[in-house]
Coordinates of C-alpha atoms and ligand atoms in Angstrom, one line a residue:
M561 CA 12.3 3.7 -3.6
I562 CA 12.9 1.4 -6.9
T563 CA 11.6 3.2 -10.1
Q564 CA 12.8 2.1 -12.9
H565 CA 11.6 -0.4 -14.6
A566 CA 14.3 -3.1 -15.2
D567 CA 15.1 -2.6 -11.1
V568 CA 11.5 -2.8 -10.1
R569 CA 11.3 -6.3 -12.4
N570 CA 14.3 -7.6 -10.7
A571 CA 13.2 -7.2 -7.3
L572 CA 9.8 -8.1 -8.1
G573 CA 11.3 -11.5 -9.4
D574 CA 14.0 -11.8 -6.7
N575 CA 11.2 -13.3 -3.5
E576 CA 15.1 -14.5 -2.0
A577 CA 16.6 -10.9 -1.5
F578 CA 13.4 -9.1 -1.2
S579 CA 10.9 -10.6 0.9
N580 CA 6.9 -10.1 1.6
A581 CA 7.5 -10.7 4.9
L582 CA 6.5 -7.3 6.1
T583 CA 4.0 -6.6 2.9
L584 CA 1.1 -5.8 4.7
L585 CA 2.1 -4.0 7.4
P586 CA 2.0 -0.3 7.9
I587 CA 4.2 2.1 6.0
Y588 CA 5.0 4.3 8.7
E589 CA 5.4 3.5 12.4
M590 CA 1.8 3.4 14.4
C591 CA 0.9 4.6 17.9
P592 CA 1.7 1.5 20.8
E593 CA -2.1 1.3 21.2
A594 CA -3.0 0.7 17.4
L595 CA 0.4 -2.0 17.1
S596 CA -0.9 -3.8 20.1
I597 CA -4.4 -4.1 18.7
V598 CA -2.8 -5.1 14.9
M599 CA -0.4 -8.1 17.0
E600 CA -3.7 -9.5 17.8
I601 CA -4.4 -10.4 14.1
D602 CA -3.0 -14.2 14.6
A603 CA -4.1 -14.7 10.6
P604 CA -0.7 -16.3 9.2
P605 CA 0.9 -15.4 6.3
T606 CA -1.0 -16.8 3.0
T607 CA 0.3 -15.9 -0.7
A608 CA 0.7 -12.2 -0.4
A609 CA 2.5 -11.7 2.8
A610 CA 4.2 -15.0 2.5
D611 CA 7.8 -16.4 1.0
A612 CA 8.4 -19.6 0.2
P613 CA 8.2 -23.0 1.0
T614 CA 4.9 -21.6 2.6
H615 CA 4.5 -19.1 -0.7
T616 CA 4.7 -21.8 -2.7
R617 CA 2.4 -24.2 -1.5
T618 CA -0.6 -22.1 -0.2
R619 CA -0.3 -19.8 -3.9
R620 CA -0.9 -24.2 -5.5
A621 CA -3.9 -24.3 -2.8
L622 CA -5.2 -20.6 -4.6
R623 CA -4.3 -21.5 -7.9
A624 CA -6.1 -24.3 -7.5
T625 CA -9.5 -23.1 -6.4
F626 CA -9.5 -19.8 -7.9
P627 CA -9.6 -19.6 -11.6
N628 CA -6.9 -17.4 -12.9
T629 CA -6.8 -17.5 -16.8
S630 CA -9.3 -16.0 -18.7
A631 CA -10.8 -18.8 -20.1
R632 CA -11.3 -20.3 -16.8
V633 CA -12.4 -16.9 -15.0
N634 CA -14.8 -15.8 -18.0
E635 CA -16.3 -19.4 -18.1
Q636 CA -16.9 -19.7 -14.0
F637 CA -17.3 -16.2 -13.3
G638 CA -18.6 -14.6 -16.5
V639 CA -22.4 -15.0 -15.7
I640 CA -22.1 -13.7 -11.8
V641 CA -20.3 -10.5 -13.4
R642 CA -22.5 -9.9 -15.8
R643 CA -25.6 -10.1 -14.2
R644 CA -23.5 -7.8 -11.6
V645 CA -23.0 -4.8 -14.6
D646 CA -26.1 -5.3 -15.4
E647 CA -27.5 -4.8 -12.1
L648 CA -25.7 -1.4 -11.8
V649 CA -26.1 0.0 -15.0
S650 CA -30.2 -0.9 -15.6
R651 CA -29.8 1.7 -12.2
L652 CA -27.7 4.4 -13.9
V653 CA -29.7 4.5 -17.2
A654 CA -32.6 4.8 -14.6
R655 CA -31.5 7.9 -13.5
R656 CA -30.4 9.5 -16.9
G657 CA -31.3 13.2 -16.8
T658 CA -29.0 13.4 -13.6
V659 CA -25.7 13.4 -12.0
V660 CA -24.5 10.6 -10.6
D661 CA -21.3 9.6 -8.7
L662 CA -19.9 6.4 -10.8
V663 CA -17.1 5.8 -8.2
S664 CA -19.4 5.4 -5.7
D665 CA -22.6 4.4 -8.0
F666 CA -20.6 1.7 -10.0
A667 CA -16.8 1.7 -9.9
A668 CA -16.7 0.8 -5.9
E669 CA -19.6 -1.3 -5.8
L670 CA -18.9 -4.1 -8.6
P671 CA -15.8 -5.8 -8.3
L672 CA -17.0 -5.8 -4.0
L673 CA -20.5 -7.1 -5.3
V674 CA -18.3 -9.7 -7.1
I675 CA -15.5 -11.0 -4.9
V676 CA -18.8 -11.6 -1.8
D677 CA -20.6 -13.5 -4.6
L678 CA -18.0 -15.7 -5.6
L679 CA -17.1 -16.5 -1.4
G680 CA -20.7 -16.4 -0.8
V681 CA -20.7 -13.6 1.9
P682 CA -24.0 -12.7 3.6
P683 CA -25.4 -9.7 1.3
E684 CA -26.5 -7.7 4.8
D685 CA -23.0 -8.0 5.6
V686 CA -21.5 -6.6 2.5
P687 CA -21.3 -2.6 3.9
S688 CA -19.2 -3.6 6.5
I689 CA -17.0 -5.0 4.3
K690 CA -16.9 -2.2 2.5
R691 CA -16.3 -0.3 5.8
W692 CA -13.3 -3.1 6.8
S693 CA -11.3 -2.8 3.8
D694 CA -11.1 0.8 3.4
G695 CA -9.8 1.1 6.6
Q696 CA -7.2 -1.9 5.8
I697 CA -6.1 0.1 3.0
A698 CA -6.3 3.6 5.0
L699 CA -4.0 2.5 7.8
I700 CA -1.5 0.5 6.0
W701 CA -0.9 2.6 3.1
G702 CA -2.3 6.3 4.3
Q703 CA -0.6 8.7 7.0
P704 CA -3.5 8.4 9.7
E705 CA -3.5 9.7 12.9
P706 CA -3.0 8.3 16.1
E707 CA -6.7 8.3 16.9
E708 CA -8.0 7.6 13.6
Q709 CA -5.5 4.3 13.4
V710 CA -6.6 3.1 17.0
R711 CA -10.2 2.8 15.3
L712 CA -9.5 1.2 12.1
A713 CA -6.7 -1.0 13.9
R714 CA -9.7 -2.3 16.3
G715 CA -12.1 -2.6 12.3
L716 CA -9.0 -4.4 10.7
L717 CA -8.9 -6.9 14.0
D718 CA -13.0 -7.2 13.8
F719 CA -12.5 -7.8 9.6
W720 CA -10.2 -11.1 10.8
R721 CA -12.2 -12.1 13.6
Y722 CA -15.2 -11.8 11.1
C723 CA -13.1 -14.2 8.3
Q724 CA -12.3 -16.7 10.8
K725 CA -16.4 -16.9 11.8
L726 CA -17.5 -16.7 8.2
V727 CA -14.6 -20.2 7.6
S728 CA -16.4 -21.4 11.3
L729 CA -19.9 -21.9 9.7
R730 CA -18.4 -23.4 6.1
V731 CA -17.1 -26.2 8.0
Q732 CA -20.6 -26.8 10.1
E733 CA -22.1 -26.8 7.1
G734 CA -20.3 -29.8 5.5
G735 CA -18.3 -27.4 3.7
S736 CA -20.0 -28.8 0.4
G737 CA -20.6 -25.4 -1.3
D738 CA -19.8 -24.1 -4.5
D739 CA -18.6 -20.8 -3.1
F740 CA -14.4 -20.2 -2.8
I741 CA -14.3 -20.9 1.0
S742 CA -16.3 -24.0 0.8
K743 CA -13.8 -25.1 -1.7
A744 CA -10.7 -23.6 -0.1
L745 CA -11.9 -26.2 3.0
R746 CA -11.9 -28.9 0.4
Y747 CA -8.4 -28.2 -1.3
R748 CA -6.6 -31.7 -1.1
A749 CA -2.7 -31.9 -3.0
G750 CA -0.4 -35.2 -2.6
D751 CA -1.4 -37.2 0.3
D752 CA -1.5 -34.8 3.0
E753 CA -0.8 -31.0 2.0
I754 CA -4.5 -29.3 3.2
L755 CA -5.1 -26.1 4.5
T756 CA -5.9 -25.2 8.4
E757 CA -9.0 -23.0 8.9
N758 CA -7.1 -20.6 9.4
E759 CA -5.3 -20.1 6.3
V760 CA -8.4 -20.2 4.2
A761 CA -9.6 -17.3 6.8
S762 CA -6.7 -15.6 5.6
F763 CA -6.9 -15.8 2.5
A764 CA -10.7 -14.5 2.7
F765 CA -8.9 -11.9 4.3
N766 CA -6.7 -11.2 1.6
L767 CA -9.7 -11.3 -0.9
L768 CA -12.0 -9.5 0.3
V769 CA -9.7 -6.1 0.2
A770 CA -7.3 -7.6 -3.1
G771 CA -10.4 -8.8 -5.1
H772 CA -12.2 -5.2 -4.9
E773 CA -10.8 -2.2 -3.6
T774 CA -7.4 -2.1 -6.7
T775 CA -10.4 -3.5 -9.6
S776 CA -12.6 -0.4 -8.5
G777 CA -9.6 2.0 -9.0
L778 CA -9.0 0.2 -12.8
I779 CA -12.9 0.6 -14.0
A780 CA -13.3 4.1 -12.4
H781 CA -9.4 5.0 -14.2
S782 CA -10.9 3.4 -17.6
L783 CA -13.7 5.3 -17.4
D784 CA -12.0 9.0 -16.1
N785 CA -9.2 8.3 -19.0
A786 CA -12.2 7.4 -21.8
L787 CA -14.3 10.1 -21.0
S788 CA -11.9 12.9 -20.3
V789 CA -10.9 12.9 -24.3
S790 CA -14.5 12.8 -26.0
T791 CA -13.0 11.6 -28.8
R792 CA -11.8 8.5 -27.2
W793 CA -15.4 7.6 -25.4
E794 CA -16.8 8.4 -29.0
R795 CA -14.2 5.1 -30.4
L796 CA -15.0 2.9 -28.1
V797 CA -19.0 3.5 -28.8
E798 CA -18.4 3.5 -32.8
N799 CA -15.8 0.2 -31.9
P800 CA -15.8 -2.0 -28.8
A801 CA -13.8 -4.6 -29.4
G802 CA -11.1 -2.0 -29.2
V803 CA -12.1 -2.2 -25.3
P804 CA -9.8 -5.3 -24.1
A805 CA -7.2 -2.6 -25.4
F806 CA -8.3 0.5 -23.4
V807 CA -7.8 -1.2 -20.0
E808 CA -4.9 -2.7 -20.7
E809 CA -3.2 0.6 -21.3
T810 CA -5.2 2.2 -18.1
L811 CA -3.2 -0.3 -16.7
R812 CA 0.2 0.8 -17.6
F813 CA -0.8 4.8 -17.8
G814 CA -1.6 4.7 -14.0
P815 CA -1.9 1.5 -12.8
A816 CA -4.5 1.4 -8.9
I817 CA -1.2 0.1 -7.2
D818 CA 0.7 2.8 -7.5
G819 CA 3.6 1.2 -5.5
W820 CA 4.4 -2.3 -3.3
L821 CA 6.8 -3.0 -0.5
R822 CA 9.1 -5.3 -0.3
L823 CA 12.0 -6.3 2.4
T824 CA 15.5 -6.3 1.8
T825 CA 17.0 -9.6 3.6
R826 CA 20.6 -8.7 2.1
D827 CA 22.2 -5.7 1.2
V828 CA 21.5 -4.9 -2.4
T829 CA 23.2 -3.0 -5.3
I830 CA 20.8 -1.5 -7.8
G831 CA 23.3 0.7 -10.1
E832 CA 26.0 2.7 -7.6
T833 CA 23.3 2.6 -4.4
T834 CA 23.2 -0.2 -1.5
I835 CA 19.6 -1.1 0.0
P836 CA 21.4 -2.4 3.0
A837 CA 19.7 -5.7 4.7
G838 CA 16.4 -5.3 6.3
S839 CA 14.8 -1.8 4.1
R840 CA 11.5 -1.6 3.5
C841 CA 11.5 -0.8 -0.5
L842 CA 8.7 1.0 -2.2
L843 CA 8.6 -0.6 -5.6
L844 CA 7.1 1.8 -7.6
L845 CA 5.0 -0.2 -10.7
G846 CA 3.2 3.6 -11.7
A847 CA 7.0 4.9 -12.6
A848 CA 8.1 1.3 -14.3
N849 CA 5.4 1.5 -16.9
R850 CA 6.3 5.5 -17.2
D851 CA 9.6 4.3 -18.2
S852 CA 10.9 5.6 -21.5
A853 CA 13.8 2.7 -21.4
T854 CA 10.8 0.4 -22.2
F855 CA 8.0 2.6 -23.4
A856 CA 7.8 4.5 -26.7
H857 CA 6.6 7.8 -25.5
P858 CA 5.5 6.5 -22.1
D859 CA 3.0 9.8 -20.8
V860 CA 1.0 9.2 -23.7
F861 CA -1.6 7.5 -23.6
D862 CA -2.4 5.1 -26.5
P863 CA -4.1 1.6 -26.3
N864 CA -2.6 1.5 -29.6
R865 CA 0.6 0.3 -28.6
A866 CA 2.7 -3.0 -29.1
D867 CA 4.3 -2.8 -25.9
V868 CA 1.8 -2.8 -23.3
R869 CA 2.0 -6.0 -21.5
D870 CA 5.2 -4.9 -20.2
H871 CA 3.4 -3.5 -17.7
L872 CA 3.5 -4.1 -14.4
A873 CA 0.8 -3.4 -12.9
F874 CA -0.4 -7.0 -11.5
G875 CA 3.3 -7.7 -10.3
Y876 CA 5.7 -9.6 -11.6
G877 CA 7.5 -13.3 -11.2
P878 CA 6.1 -15.9 -8.5
H879 CA 3.6 -13.3 -6.8
F880 CA 1.9 -11.9 -10.0
C881 CA -1.8 -11.0 -9.7
I882 CA -4.0 -14.3 -9.0
G883 CA -6.9 -12.0 -10.4
A884 CA -5.3 -10.3 -13.2
A885 CA -7.8 -12.0 -15.6
L886 CA -10.5 -11.5 -13.2
A887 CA -9.8 -8.0 -12.7
R888 CA -9.6 -7.3 -16.8
L889 CA -13.2 -9.0 -17.1
E890 CA -14.7 -6.5 -14.9
A891 CA -13.3 -3.6 -16.0
Q892 CA -14.3 -4.8 -19.6
V893 CA -17.3 -5.9 -19.4
S894 CA -18.3 -1.9 -17.3
L895 CA -17.1 -0.3 -20.4
T896 CA -19.0 -1.9 -23.1
S897 CA -21.8 -2.1 -21.2
L898 CA -21.7 1.4 -20.2
T899 CA -20.6 2.4 -24.1
A900 CA -24.2 0.3 -25.2
A901 CA -26.3 1.6 -23.3
V902 CA -25.0 5.5 -21.9
P903 CA -22.8 6.2 -25.2
G904 CA -23.7 10.1 -24.5
L905 CA -22.7 9.7 -20.5
R906 CA -19.7 12.7 -19.9
L907 CA -18.1 13.9 -17.3
A908 CA -20.1 16.7 -15.0
P909 CA -18.6 19.8 -16.3
E910 CA -17.0 21.6 -13.3
H911 CA -15.9 18.0 -12.1
L912 CA -12.0 18.4 -11.0
T913 CA -10.2 14.6 -10.9
S914 CA -8.6 14.8 -7.5
F915 CA -7.4 11.3 -5.5
K916 CA -7.3 9.8 -2.1
P917 CA -4.1 10.1 0.1
N918 CA -2.5 7.3 -0.5
V919 CA 0.9 6.5 -1.3
G920 CA -0.2 3.0 -2.3
F921 CA -3.3 2.8 -4.2
R922 CA -4.0 6.0 -6.2
A923 CA -8.1 6.0 -6.2
H924 CA -10.4 8.4 -7.4
N925 CA -12.3 10.4 -4.7
A926 CA -15.3 11.0 -6.8
L927 CA -15.7 11.0 -10.7
P928 CA -19.3 12.6 -11.3
V929 CA -20.7 12.5 -14.8
F930 CA -23.9 13.4 -16.9
V931 CA -26.3 10.2 -17.8
E932 CA -27.9 11.4 -21.0
T933 CA -29.2 8.5 -23.3
F934 CA -31.0 10.9 -25.3
G935 CA -30.8 11.0 -28.9
Q936 CA -29.0 8.2 -29.5
Ligands
HEM2076 C1 -0.9 -9.9 -6.0 C2 -2.3 -5.9 -8.1 C3 -7.2 -7.3 -8.6 C4 -6.0 -11.2 -5.7 C5 -1.2 -8.1 -6.7 C6 -0.1 -7.9 -6.7 C7 -0.5 -6.8 -7.6 C8 -1.8 -7.1 -7.7 C9 0.9 -5.5 -8.0 C10 1.5 -8.4 -6.7 C11 2.0 -8.2 -5.2 C12 3.3 -8.7 -5.3 O1 3.9 -9.1 -5.8 O2 3.9 -8.9 -4.0 C13 -3.5 -5.9 -8.7 C14 -4.3 -4.5 -9.7 C15 -5.6 -5.4 -10.2 C16 -6.0 -6.7 -8.4 C17 -4.3 -3.4 -9.4 C18 -7.1 -5.0 -10.2 C19 -7.0 -4.2 -11.0 C20 -7.4 -8.9 -8.3 C21 -7.9 -9.5 -7.7 C22 -7.7 -10.4 -6.9 C23 -6.3 -10.5 -6.3 C24 -9.6 -9.5 -8.6 C25 -8.6 -11.8 -6.3 C26 -10.0 -11.7 -7.1 C27 -4.6 -11.1 -5.8 C28 -3.4 -11.9 -4.5 C29 -2.8 -11.8 -5.0 C30 -2.7 -10.6 -6.1 C31 -4.0 -13.0 -3.7 C32 -0.6 -12.5 -4.1 C33 -0.5 -13.4 -5.0 C34 0.7 -14.2 -4.4 O3 1.4 -13.5 -3.6 O4 0.9 -15.1 -4.4 N1 -2.5 -7.8 -7.4 N2 -4.5 -6.7 -8.1 N3 -5.9 -9.2 -7.2 N4 -3.6 -10.1 -6.4 FE1 -4.1 -8.6 -7.0

């Protein structure tokens, strides 16, 4: 495990010594039956699971087809994000006077609805995507029993086959649509650089998970941070301009991805410890974000801190998160809309925060709130 900010950042930045090759394989030894099912998944490595030169080529393609700056994300995805937030907020407002779970009724829904919109996934398939995607995270980062491993591995294989079918369908339709899959199929660079159908399916396979599980976590963490201290929520209600800084501090204080994997390609010495070649290393992003050598008073949640942008919640270097701008937009629009529409929102009194059992992803089990909109 690598925990200090400078060391985690160096490891993230040095893809030659710290490879991404095994990043998407489970952190424990799978039972043989589950392993043989997972081995049937012939998804070619693209960005998250690849090193140079494959990574360089596929990342270039992803950057060209998936907006990743705040301005382009706002321009191309802003309308979709705001429409989906409005729908979910209206549903909450309609339930005023009751207790609702902000995880299942809001945070877990929004990023999923947005990413399926962007990829052009049929709405009737959304429940399956959610099930497969939750299963993938539990399979890789949880510690399921062998029987459960087999069930989750079968789900993962079904998910991969589904992504392949999604892409073949777009090819049959001519691939002229405005969705991400069609754009990736039309991608051309230089004389002969294109993406294969399986590479596009591999992008979809990754984005359908990366694009929602993490952002659900960010939205839930932001809401929990805001609601667990009533003065913070009141301040955001009075001053919505403070929302972006609040979301950024949430990313530092307790990121949705607490730890991420690398594989050493050679012996690496950090301080007095030598990590042998071929070791799987857990880079603790959450610990790095609380390193007092980098952040003043790291355990204090301070949305006004000047050093917040040094956080590693979205990684660093060659694999820096492609979806950072989209995740920020979704969380910011969520908080701004909720503080405006339900300023009297408060955590249910008996609520005790708990997280799903997972080494990599820090996700709330639930966030019950009382929806009160009267008298504001
Ligand atoms: C990479 C975190 C949202 C797509 C990463 C990495 C981290 C991360 C830590 C670096 C992995 C590495 O170094 O190997 C997060 C968090 C998010 C979020 C905390 C939300 C709060 C998103 C969204 C998308 C996305 C919304 C897409 C729609 C990706 C992709 C990569 C990536 C494709 C791989 C980039 C590469 O390997 O070159 N993310 N992510 N992420 N993220 Fe995100």
